[in-house]
GROMACS .gro file of C-alpha atoms in nm:
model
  179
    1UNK     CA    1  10.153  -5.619  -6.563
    2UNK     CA    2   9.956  -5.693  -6.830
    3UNK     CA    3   9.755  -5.350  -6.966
    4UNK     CA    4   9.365  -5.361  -7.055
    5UNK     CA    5   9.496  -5.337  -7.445
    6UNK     CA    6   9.660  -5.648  -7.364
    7UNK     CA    7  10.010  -5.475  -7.381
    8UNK     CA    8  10.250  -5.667  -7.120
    9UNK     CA    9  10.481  -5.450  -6.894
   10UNK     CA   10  10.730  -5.575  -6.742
   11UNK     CA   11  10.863  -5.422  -6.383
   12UNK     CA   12  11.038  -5.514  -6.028
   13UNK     CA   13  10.766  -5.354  -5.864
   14UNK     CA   14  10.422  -5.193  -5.937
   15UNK     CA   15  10.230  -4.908  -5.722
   16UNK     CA   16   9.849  -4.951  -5.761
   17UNK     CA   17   9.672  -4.616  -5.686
   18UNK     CA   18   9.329  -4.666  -5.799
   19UNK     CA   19   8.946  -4.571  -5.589
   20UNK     CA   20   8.854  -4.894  -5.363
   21UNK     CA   21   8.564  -4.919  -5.576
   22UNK     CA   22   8.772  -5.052  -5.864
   23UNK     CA   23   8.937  -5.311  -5.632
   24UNK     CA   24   8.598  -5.409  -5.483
   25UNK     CA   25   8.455  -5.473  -5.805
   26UNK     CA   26   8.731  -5.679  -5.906
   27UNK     CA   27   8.822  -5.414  -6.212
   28UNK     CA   28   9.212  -5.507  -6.168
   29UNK     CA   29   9.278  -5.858  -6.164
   30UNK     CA   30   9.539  -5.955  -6.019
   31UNK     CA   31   9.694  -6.338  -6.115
   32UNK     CA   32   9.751  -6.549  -5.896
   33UNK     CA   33   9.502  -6.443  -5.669
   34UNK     CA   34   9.601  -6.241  -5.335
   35UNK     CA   35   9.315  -6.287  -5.088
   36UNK     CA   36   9.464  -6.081  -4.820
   37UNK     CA   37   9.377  -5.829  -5.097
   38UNK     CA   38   9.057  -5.891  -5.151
   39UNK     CA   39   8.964  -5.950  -4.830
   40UNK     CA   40   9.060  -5.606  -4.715
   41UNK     CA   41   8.893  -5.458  -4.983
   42UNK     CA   42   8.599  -5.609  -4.885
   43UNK     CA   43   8.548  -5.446  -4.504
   44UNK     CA   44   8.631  -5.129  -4.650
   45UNK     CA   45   8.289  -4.873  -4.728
   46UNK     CA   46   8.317  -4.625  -4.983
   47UNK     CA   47   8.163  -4.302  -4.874
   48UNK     CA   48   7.933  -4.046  -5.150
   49UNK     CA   49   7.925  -3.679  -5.122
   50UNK     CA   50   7.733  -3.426  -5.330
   51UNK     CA   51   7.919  -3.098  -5.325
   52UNK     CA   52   7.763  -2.799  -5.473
   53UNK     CA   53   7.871  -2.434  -5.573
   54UNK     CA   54   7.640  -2.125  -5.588
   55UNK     CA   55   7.860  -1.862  -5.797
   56UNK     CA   56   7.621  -1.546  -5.687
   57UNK     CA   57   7.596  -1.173  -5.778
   58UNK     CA   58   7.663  -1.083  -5.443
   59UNK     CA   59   7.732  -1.268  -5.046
   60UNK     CA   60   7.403  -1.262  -4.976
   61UNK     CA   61   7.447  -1.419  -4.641
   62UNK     CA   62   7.590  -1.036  -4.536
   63UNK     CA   63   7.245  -0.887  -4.529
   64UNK     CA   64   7.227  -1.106  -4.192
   65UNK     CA   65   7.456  -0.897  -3.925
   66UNK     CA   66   7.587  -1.237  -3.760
   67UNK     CA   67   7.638  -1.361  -4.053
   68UNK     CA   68   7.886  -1.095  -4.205
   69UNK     CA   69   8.206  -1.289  -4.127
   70UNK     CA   70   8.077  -1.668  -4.149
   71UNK     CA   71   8.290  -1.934  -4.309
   72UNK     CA   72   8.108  -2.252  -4.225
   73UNK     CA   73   7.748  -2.248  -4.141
   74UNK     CA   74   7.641  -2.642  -3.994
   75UNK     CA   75   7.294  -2.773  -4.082
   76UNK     CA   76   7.287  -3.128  -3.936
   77UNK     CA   77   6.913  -3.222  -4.003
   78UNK     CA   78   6.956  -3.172  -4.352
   79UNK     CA   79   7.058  -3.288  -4.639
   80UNK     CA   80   7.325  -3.020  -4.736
   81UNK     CA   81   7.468  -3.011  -4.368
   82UNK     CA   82   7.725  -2.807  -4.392
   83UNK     CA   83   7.842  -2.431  -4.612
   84UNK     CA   84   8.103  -2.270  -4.664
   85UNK     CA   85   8.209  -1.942  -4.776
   86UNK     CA   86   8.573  -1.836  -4.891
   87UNK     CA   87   8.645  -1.604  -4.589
   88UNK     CA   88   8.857  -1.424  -4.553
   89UNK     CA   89   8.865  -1.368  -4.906
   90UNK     CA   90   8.560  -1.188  -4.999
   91UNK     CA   91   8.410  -1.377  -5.281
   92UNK     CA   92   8.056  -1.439  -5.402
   93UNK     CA   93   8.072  -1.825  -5.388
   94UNK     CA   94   7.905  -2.032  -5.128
   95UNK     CA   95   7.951  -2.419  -5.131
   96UNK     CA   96   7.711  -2.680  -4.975
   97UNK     CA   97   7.811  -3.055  -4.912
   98UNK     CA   98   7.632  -3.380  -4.878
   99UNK     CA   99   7.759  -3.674  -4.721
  100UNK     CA  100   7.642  -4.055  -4.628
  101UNK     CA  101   7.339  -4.180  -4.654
  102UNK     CA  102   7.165  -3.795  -4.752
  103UNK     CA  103   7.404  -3.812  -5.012
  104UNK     CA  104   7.333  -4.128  -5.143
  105UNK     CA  105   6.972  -4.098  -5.155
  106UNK     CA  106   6.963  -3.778  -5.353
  107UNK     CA  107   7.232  -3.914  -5.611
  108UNK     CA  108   6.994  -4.045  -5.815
  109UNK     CA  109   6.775  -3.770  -5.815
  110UNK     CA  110   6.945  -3.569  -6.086
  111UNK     CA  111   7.120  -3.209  -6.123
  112UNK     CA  112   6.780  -3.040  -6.103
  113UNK     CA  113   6.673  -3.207  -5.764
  114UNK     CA  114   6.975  -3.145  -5.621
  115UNK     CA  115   6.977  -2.828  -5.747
  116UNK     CA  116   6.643  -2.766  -5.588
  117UNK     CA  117   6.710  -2.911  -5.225
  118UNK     CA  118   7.025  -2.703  -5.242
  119UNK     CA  119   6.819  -2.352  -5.283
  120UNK     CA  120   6.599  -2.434  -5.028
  121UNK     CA  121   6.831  -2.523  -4.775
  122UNK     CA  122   7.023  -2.282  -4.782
  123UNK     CA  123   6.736  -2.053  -4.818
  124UNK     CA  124   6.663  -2.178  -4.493
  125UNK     CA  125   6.955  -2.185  -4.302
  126UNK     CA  126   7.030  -1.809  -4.435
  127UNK     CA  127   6.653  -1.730  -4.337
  128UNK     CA  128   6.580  -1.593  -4.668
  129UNK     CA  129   6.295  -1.633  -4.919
  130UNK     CA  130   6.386  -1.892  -5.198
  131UNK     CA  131   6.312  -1.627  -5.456
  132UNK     CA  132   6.573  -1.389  -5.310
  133UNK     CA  133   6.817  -1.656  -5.333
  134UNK     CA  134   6.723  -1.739  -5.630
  135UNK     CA  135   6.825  -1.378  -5.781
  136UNK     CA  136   7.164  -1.365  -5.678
  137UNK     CA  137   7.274  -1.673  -5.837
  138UNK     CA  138   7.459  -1.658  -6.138
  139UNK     CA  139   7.590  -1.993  -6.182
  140UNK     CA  140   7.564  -2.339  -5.998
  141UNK     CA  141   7.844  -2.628  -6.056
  142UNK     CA  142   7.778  -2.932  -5.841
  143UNK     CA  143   7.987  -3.287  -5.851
  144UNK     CA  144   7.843  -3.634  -5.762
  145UNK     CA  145   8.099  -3.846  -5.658
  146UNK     CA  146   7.875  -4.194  -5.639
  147UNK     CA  147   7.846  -4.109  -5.990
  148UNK     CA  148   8.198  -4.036  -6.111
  149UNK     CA  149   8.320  -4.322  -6.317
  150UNK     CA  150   8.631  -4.284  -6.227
  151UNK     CA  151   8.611  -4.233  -5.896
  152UNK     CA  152   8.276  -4.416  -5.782
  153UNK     CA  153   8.255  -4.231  -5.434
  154UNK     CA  154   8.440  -3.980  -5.229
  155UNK     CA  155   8.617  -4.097  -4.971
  156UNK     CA  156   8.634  -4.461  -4.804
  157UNK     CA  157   8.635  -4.563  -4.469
  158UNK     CA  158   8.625  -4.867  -4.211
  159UNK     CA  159   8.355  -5.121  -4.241
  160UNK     CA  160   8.199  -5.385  -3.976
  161UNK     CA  161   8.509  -5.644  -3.911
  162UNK     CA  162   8.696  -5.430  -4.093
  163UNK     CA  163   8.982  -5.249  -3.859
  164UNK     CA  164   9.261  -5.431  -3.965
  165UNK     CA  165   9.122  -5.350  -4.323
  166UNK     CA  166   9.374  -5.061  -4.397
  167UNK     CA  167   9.702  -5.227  -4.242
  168UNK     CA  168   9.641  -5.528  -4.483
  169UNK     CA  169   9.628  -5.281  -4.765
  170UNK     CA  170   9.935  -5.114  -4.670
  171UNK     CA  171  10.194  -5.425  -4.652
  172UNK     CA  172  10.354  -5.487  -4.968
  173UNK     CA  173  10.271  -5.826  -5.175
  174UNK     CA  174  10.615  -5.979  -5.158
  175UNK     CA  175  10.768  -5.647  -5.172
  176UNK     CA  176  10.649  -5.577  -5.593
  177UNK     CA  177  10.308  -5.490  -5.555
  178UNK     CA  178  10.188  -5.165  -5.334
  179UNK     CA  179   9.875  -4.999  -5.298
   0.00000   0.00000   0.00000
């Protein structure tokens, strides 16, 4: 193995546990070539999500009576489908995720656009006005995983052709190099 610094390390066997992105985009080379590899890479999707965290003054979502115990609420027509709360622990947090293709199409939108879709919806789904969501939140902390470097997307998953995909991934090269 032969480090980015260009330090050499020598081994019987290397694990490789890096984000398919990084093997899609060809950031690990590895010599000679090992197209079963890079083939399976290749029919393997890598998924986005946008979570978000409202850190509020109070759980808001108790002024609604069948609401009082909730711990996931679903939206599917939106963008923020689903919320959580901590339940049963009583804490003022609420959290809101985005997945697929509503998740990808806000990503580039920036914190404060994501911010803002996030108030309304769940303005809406909590039938409340914006502005009394709005006062009850003291803090907001929200991760883009399309846009972490590091990891490049949240979670990966099957694509067209692509079933065999996983298996491939999971045999060892000659028994020295697993992923």
């Amino acid at each position: 193995v032969q480090t980015s610094a260009g330090e050499e390390i020598n081994a019987r066997a290397v694990i490789v546990t890096v984000p398919l992105p990084h093997l899609q985009r060809r950031s690990i080379i590895f010599e000679p070539a090992i197209p079963r590899i890079e083939k399976a890479v290749d029919l393997l999707v890598m998924g986005y999500v946008i979570k978000i965290n409202f850190v509020l003054r109070e759980r808001i979502w108790e002024e609604k009576e069948d609401l009082s115990d909730v711990v996931y609420l679903h939206t599917p027509r939106k963008t923020f489908n689903v919320w959580w709360t901590q339940h049963p622990l009583r804490a003022p947090l609420i959290t809101g995720w985005s997945g697929a293709p509503p998740a990808a199409a806000l990503s580039g939108d920036g914190a404060a656009a994501v911010e803002d879709a996030a108030i309304r919806e769940l303005a809406g789904a909590l039938k409340l006005k914006r502005s009394r969501l709005e006062s009850v939140i003291e803090r907001t902390h929200y991760h883009n995983w399309k846009q972490d470097r590091w990891s490049l997307g949240a979670y990966s998953y099957v694509g067209v052709d692509g079933v065999d995909a996983p298996k491939q991934l999971a045999r060892p090269v000659e028994g020295t190099i697993f992923l």
